[in-house]
mmCIF file of C-alpha atoms in Angstrom:
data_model
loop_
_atom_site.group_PDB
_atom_site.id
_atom_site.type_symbol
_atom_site.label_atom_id
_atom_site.label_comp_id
_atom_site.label_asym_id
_atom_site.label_seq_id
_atom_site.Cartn_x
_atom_site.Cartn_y
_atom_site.Cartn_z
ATOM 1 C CA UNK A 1 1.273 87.818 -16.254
ATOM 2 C CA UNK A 2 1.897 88.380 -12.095
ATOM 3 C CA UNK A 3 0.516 92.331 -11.674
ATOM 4 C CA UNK A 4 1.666 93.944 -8.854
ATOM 5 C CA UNK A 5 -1.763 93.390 -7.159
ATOM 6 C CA UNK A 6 -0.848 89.638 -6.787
ATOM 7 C CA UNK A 7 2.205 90.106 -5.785
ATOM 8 C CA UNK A 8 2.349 89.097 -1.730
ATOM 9 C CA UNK A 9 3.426 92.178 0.274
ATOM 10 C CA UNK A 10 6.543 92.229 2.149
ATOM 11 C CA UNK A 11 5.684 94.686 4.830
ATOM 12 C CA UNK A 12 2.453 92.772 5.945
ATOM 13 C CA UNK A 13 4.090 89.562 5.682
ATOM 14 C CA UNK A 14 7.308 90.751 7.764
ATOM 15 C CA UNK A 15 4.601 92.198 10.015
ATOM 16 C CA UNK A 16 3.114 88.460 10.800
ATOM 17 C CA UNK A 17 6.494 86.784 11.067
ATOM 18 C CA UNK A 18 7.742 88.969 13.395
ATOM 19 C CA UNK A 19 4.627 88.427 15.679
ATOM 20 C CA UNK A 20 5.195 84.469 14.782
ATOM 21 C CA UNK A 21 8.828 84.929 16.182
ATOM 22 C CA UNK A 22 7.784 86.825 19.375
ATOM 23 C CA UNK A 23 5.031 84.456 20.459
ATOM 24 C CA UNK A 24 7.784 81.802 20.380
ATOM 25 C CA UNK A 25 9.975 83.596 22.054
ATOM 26 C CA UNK A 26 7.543 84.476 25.118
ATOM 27 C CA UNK A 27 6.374 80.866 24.739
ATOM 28 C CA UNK A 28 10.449 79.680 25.074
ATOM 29 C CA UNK A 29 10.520 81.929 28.203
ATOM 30 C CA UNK A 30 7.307 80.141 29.803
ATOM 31 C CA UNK A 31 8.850 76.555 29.047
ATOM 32 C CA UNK A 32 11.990 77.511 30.159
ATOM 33 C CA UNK A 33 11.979 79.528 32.894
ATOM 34 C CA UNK A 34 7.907 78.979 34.260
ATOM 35 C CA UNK A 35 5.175 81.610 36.116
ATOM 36 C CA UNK A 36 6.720 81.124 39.368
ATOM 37 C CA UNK A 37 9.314 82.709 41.382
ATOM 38 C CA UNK A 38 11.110 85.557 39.687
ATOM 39 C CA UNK A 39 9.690 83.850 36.266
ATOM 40 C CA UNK A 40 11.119 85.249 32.776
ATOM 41 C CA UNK A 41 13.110 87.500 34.869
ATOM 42 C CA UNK A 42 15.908 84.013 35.516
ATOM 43 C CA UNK A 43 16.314 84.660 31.758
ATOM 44 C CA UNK A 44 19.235 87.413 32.917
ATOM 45 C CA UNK A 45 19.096 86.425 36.453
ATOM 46 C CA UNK A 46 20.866 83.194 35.712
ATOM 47 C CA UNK A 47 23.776 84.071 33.255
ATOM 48 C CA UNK A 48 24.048 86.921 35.886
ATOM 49 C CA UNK A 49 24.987 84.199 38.831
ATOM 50 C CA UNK A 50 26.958 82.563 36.867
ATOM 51 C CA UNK A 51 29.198 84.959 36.102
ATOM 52 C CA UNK A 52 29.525 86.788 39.164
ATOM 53 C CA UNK A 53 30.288 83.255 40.479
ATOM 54 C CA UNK A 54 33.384 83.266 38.475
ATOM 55 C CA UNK A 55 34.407 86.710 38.947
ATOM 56 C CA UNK A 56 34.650 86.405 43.148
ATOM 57 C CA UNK A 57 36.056 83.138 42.768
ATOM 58 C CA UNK A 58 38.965 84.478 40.442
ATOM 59 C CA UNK A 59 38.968 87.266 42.494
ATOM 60 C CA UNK A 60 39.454 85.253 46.137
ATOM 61 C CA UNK A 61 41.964 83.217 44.419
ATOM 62 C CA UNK A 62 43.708 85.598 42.579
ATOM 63 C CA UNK A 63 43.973 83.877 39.899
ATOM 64 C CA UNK A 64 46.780 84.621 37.303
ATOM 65 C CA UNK A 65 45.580 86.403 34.231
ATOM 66 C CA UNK A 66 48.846 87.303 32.083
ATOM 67 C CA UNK A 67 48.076 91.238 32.245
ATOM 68 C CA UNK A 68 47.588 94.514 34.900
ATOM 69 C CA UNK A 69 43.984 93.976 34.356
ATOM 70 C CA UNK A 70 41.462 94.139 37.558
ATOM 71 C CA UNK A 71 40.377 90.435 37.509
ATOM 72 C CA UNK A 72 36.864 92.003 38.114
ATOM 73 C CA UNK A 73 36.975 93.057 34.629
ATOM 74 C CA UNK A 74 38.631 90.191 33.763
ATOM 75 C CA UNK A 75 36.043 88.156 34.919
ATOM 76 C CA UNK A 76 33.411 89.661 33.714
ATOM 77 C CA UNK A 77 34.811 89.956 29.645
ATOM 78 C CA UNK A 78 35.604 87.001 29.384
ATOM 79 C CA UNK A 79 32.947 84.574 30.902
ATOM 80 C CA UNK A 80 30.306 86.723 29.412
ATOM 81 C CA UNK A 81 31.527 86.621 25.807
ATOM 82 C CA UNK A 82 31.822 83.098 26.499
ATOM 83 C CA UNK A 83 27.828 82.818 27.401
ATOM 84 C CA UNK A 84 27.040 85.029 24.467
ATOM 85 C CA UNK A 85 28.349 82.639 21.620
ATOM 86 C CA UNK A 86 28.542 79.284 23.543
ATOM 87 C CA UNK A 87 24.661 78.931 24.828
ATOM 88 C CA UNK A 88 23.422 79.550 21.192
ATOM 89 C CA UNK A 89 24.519 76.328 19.264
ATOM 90 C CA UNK A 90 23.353 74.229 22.476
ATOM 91 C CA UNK A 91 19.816 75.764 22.025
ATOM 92 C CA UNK A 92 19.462 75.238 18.354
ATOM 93 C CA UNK A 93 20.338 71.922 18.508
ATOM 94 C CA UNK A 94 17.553 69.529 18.319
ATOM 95 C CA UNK A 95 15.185 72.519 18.669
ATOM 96 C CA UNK A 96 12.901 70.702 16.503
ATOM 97 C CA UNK A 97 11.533 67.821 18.328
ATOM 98 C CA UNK A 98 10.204 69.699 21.422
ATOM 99 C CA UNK A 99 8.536 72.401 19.072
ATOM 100 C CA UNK A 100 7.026 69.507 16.288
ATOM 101 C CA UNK A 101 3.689 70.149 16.782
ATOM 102 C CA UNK A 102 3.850 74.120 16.014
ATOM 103 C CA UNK A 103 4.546 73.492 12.693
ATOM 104 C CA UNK A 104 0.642 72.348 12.084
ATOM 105 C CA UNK A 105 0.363 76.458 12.141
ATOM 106 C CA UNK A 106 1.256 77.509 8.452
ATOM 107 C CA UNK A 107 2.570 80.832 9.784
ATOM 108 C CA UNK A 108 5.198 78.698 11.822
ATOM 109 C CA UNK A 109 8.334 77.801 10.249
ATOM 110 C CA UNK A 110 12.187 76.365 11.110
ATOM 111 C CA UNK A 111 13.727 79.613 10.944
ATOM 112 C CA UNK A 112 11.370 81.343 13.670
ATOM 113 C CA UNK A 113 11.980 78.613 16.041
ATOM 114 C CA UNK A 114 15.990 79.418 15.676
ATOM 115 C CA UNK A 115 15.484 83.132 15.591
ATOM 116 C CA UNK A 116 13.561 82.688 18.669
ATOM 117 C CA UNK A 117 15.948 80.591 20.898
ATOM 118 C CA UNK A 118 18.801 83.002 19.701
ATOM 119 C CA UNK A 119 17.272 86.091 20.590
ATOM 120 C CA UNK A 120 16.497 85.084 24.184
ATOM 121 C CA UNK A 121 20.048 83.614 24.359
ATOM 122 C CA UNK A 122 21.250 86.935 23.044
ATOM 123 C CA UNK A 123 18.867 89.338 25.427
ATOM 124 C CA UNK A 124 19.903 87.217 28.502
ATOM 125 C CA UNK A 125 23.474 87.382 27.573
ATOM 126 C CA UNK A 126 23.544 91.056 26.681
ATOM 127 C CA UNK A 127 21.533 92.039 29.886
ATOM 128 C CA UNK A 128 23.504 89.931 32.270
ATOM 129 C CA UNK A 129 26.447 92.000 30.796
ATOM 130 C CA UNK A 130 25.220 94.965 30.889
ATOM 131 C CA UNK A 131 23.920 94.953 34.559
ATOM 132 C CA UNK A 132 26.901 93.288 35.987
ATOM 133 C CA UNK A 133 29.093 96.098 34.647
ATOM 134 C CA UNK A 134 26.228 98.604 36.249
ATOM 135 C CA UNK A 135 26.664 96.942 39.656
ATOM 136 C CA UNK A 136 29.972 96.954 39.454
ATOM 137 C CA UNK A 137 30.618 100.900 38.586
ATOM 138 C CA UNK A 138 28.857 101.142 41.474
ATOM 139 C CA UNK A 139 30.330 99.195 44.071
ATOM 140 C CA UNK A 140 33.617 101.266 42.618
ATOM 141 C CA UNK A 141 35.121 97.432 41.477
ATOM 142 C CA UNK A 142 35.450 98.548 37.937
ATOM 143 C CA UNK A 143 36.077 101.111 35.691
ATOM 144 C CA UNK A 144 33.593 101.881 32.713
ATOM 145 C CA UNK A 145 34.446 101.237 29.622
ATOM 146 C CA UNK A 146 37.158 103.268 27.464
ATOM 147 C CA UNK A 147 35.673 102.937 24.658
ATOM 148 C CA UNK A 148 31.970 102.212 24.728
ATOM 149 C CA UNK A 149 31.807 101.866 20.808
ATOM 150 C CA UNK A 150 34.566 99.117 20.534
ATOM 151 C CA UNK A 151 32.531 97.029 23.243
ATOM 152 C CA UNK A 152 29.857 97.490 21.382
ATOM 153 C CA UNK A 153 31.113 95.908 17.915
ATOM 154 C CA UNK A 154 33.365 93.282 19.705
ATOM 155 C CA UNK A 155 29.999 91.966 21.508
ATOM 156 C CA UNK A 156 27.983 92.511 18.322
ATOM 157 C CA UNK A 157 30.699 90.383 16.555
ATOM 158 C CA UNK A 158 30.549 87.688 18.902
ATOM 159 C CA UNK A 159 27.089 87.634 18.654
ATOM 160 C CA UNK A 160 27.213 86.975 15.034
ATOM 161 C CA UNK A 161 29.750 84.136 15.611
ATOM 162 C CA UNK A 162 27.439 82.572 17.978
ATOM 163 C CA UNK A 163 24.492 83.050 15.917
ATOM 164 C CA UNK A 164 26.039 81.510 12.904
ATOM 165 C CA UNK A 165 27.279 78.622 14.242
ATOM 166 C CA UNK A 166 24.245 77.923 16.353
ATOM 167 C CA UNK A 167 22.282 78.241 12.670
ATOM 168 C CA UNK A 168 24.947 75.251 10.886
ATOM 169 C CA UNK A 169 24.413 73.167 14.043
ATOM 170 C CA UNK A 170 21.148 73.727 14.314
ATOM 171 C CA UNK A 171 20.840 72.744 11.097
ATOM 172 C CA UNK A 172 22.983 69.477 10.887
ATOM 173 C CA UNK A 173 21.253 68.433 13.999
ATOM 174 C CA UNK A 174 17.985 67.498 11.457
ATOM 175 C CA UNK A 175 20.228 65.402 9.778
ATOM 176 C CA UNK A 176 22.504 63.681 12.271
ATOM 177 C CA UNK A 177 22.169 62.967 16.410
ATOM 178 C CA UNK A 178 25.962 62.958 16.373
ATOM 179 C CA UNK A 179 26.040 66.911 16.219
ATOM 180 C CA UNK A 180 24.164 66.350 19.738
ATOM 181 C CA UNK A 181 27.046 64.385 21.043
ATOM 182 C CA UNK A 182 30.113 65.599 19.933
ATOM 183 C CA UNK A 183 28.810 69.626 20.149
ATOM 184 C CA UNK A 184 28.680 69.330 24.740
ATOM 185 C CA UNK A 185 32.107 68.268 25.409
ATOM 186 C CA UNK A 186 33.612 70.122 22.049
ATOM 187 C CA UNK A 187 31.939 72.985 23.692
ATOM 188 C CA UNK A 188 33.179 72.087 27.327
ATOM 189 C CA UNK A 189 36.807 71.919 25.971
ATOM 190 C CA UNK A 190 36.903 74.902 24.009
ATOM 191 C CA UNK A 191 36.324 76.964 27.167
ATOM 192 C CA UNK A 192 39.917 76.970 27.652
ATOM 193 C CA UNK A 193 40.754 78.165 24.708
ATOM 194 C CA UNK A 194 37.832 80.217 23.810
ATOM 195 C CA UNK A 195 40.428 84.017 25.391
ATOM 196 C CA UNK A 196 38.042 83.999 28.298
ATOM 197 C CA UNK A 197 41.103 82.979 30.950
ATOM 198 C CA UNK A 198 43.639 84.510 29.108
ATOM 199 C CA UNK A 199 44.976 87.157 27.167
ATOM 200 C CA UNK A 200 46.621 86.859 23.872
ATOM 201 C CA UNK A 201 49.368 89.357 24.936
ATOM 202 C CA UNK A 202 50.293 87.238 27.503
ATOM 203 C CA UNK A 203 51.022 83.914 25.766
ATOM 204 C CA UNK A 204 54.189 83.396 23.920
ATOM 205 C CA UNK A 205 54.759 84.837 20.458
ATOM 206 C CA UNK A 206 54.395 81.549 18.869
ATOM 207 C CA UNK A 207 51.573 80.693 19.699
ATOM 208 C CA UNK A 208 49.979 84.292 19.685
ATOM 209 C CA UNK A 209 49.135 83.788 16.194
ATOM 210 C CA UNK A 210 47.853 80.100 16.752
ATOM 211 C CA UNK A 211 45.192 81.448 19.117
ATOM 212 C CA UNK A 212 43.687 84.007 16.886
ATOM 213 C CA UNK A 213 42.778 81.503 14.616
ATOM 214 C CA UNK A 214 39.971 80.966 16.875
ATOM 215 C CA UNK A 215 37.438 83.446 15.869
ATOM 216 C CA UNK A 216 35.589 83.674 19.443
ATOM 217 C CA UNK A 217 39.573 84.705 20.701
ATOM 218 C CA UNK A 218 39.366 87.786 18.338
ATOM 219 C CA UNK A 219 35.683 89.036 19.834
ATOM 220 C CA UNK A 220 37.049 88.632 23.419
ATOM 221 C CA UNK A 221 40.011 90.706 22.699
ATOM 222 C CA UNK A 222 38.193 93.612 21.089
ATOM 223 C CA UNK A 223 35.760 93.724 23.977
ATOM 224 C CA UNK A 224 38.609 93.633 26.412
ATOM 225 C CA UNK A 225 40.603 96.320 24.259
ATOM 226 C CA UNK A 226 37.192 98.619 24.173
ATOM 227 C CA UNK A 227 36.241 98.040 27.676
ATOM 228 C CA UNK A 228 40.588 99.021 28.881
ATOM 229 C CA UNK A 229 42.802 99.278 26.220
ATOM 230 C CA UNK A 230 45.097 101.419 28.249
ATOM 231 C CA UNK A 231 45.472 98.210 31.086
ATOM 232 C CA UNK A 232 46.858 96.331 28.671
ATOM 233 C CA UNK A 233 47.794 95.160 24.071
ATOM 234 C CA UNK A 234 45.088 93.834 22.887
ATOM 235 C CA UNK A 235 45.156 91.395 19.736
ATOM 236 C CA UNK A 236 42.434 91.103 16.787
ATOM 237 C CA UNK A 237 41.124 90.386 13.686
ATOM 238 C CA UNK A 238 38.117 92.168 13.325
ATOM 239 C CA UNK A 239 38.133 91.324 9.620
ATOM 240 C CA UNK A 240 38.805 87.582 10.003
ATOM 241 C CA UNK A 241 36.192 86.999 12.842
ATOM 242 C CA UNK A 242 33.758 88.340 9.901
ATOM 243 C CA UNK A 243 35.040 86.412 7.494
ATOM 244 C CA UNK A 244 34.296 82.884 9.345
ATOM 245 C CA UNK A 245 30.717 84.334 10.745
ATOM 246 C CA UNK A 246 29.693 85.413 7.212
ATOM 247 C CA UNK A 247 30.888 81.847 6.031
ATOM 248 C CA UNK A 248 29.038 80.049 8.761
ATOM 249 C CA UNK A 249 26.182 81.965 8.163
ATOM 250 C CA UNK A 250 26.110 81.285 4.210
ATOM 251 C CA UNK A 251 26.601 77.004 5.106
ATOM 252 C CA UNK A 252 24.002 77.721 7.713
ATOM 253 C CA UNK A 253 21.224 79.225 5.430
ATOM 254 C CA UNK A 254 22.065 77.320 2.576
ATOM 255 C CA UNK A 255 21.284 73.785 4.931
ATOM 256 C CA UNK A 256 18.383 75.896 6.281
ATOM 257 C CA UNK A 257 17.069 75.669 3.170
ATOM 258 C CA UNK A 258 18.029 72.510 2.136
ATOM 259 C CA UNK A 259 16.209 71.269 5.060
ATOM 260 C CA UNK A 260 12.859 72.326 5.245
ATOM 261 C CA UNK A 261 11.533 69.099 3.722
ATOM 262 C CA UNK A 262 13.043 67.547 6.532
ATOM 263 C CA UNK A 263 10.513 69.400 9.620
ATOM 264 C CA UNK A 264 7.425 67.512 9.627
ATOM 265 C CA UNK A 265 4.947 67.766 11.782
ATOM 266 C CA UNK A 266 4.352 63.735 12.325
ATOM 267 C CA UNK A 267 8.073 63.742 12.986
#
């Protein structure tokens, strides 16, 4: 008979997997971004440049966006979002091999190398967002947001997406090298159709309904309707983007666990 003195506590245990996931995380940081120069600090730095990059080139070619929107804002809600969800799955995959020999620490498992490559992903993301828009109050190029709480779930949304599907990628990566292959340019030619250059409003009526069927479509929308939904009609299925992210996340921890047996530290 298991007393409640044998029983493993979950507070403690929490306690030492959440310092597990940290350490990797400020070990990722180290690997990835080094002690030199600006250091950890590239980890919003970079997704910073790039989207700034996008938003004065849209801006110096005044590129057509389908709506009265400032292309500054534009710019920045949609290339964002699309760092937010489309960096994760490229991180999970094959996460393993360059992390193999951790695993010889019993404390160290699969899902703490995941949680920590998606919660840099999701701080960089998130703070490159967040200082952009700062910057840009500032220099009087946009607006703040209408409606600070709709940005807010539309962003925390997306993040889910992302997070899911990195999880069922990261997953099937153990099991296949083709995930590798086919996930770049799948991921390269989504960016078209991934809301970020266009709004939904804009496109013909037939095909409005076509284009929500992308889930990543619906979380740009909402962040563009929170951030001005006065500019211009945004359209979104709040419900169906949580639908697909609470599937993907259900085929992702079910694989998670069917693929434990499958980390080993002698590879």
């Amino acid at each position: 008979m298991v007393t409640a003195h044998h029983r493993p506590a979950l507070g403690p245990a929490l306690a030492v997997q959440g310092r597990v996931v940290f350490a990797l995380l400020m070990r990722e940081v180290l690997t990835r971004y080094g002690r030199h120069n600006i250091g950890f600090l590239w980890l919003f730095v970079e997704p910073m440049l790039f989207t700034l990059g996008v938003t004065v080139l849209w801006s110096l070619t005044k590129s057509l966006h389908g709506s009265t929107i400032p292309i500054t804002a534009f710019a920045l809600t949609g290339y964002s979002s699309v760092l937010l969800w489309r960096n994760m799955p490229g991180r999970c995959i094959n996460a393993v091999e360059p992390n193999r020999s951790l695993f010889y620490h019993r404390h160290v498992r699969l899902p703490d190398i995941f949680a920590a490559r998606l919660l840099l992903e999701l701080g960089g993301a998130t703070m490159s967002f967040i200082l952009l828009g700062v910057i840009f109050c500032g220099l009087d190029l946009l607006e703040p947001p209408e409606d600070l709480l709709t940005v807010m779930t539309g962003w925390g949304l997306l993040a889910w997406f992302g997070m899911a599907l990195a999880l069922l990628l990261g997953t099937l990566s153990l099991r296949s090298e083709l995930v590798e292959k086919l996930w770049h340019p799948f991921s390269y030619l989504t960016f078209p159709l991934s809301g970020a250059a266009f709004m939904v409003d804009a496109l013909p009526r037939d095909v409005q309904d076509l284009a929500l069927y992308l889930p990543m479509v619906d979380g740009v929308e909402m962040v563009r309707d929170g951030y001005f939904g006065s500019y211009a009609h945004a359209h979104y299925d709040a419900g169906y983007l949580v639908a697909v992210s609470l599937i993907l996340s259900l085929l992702g921890l079910s694989l998670l666990m069917l693929s434990r047996n499958l980390v080993t530290v002698d590879g």
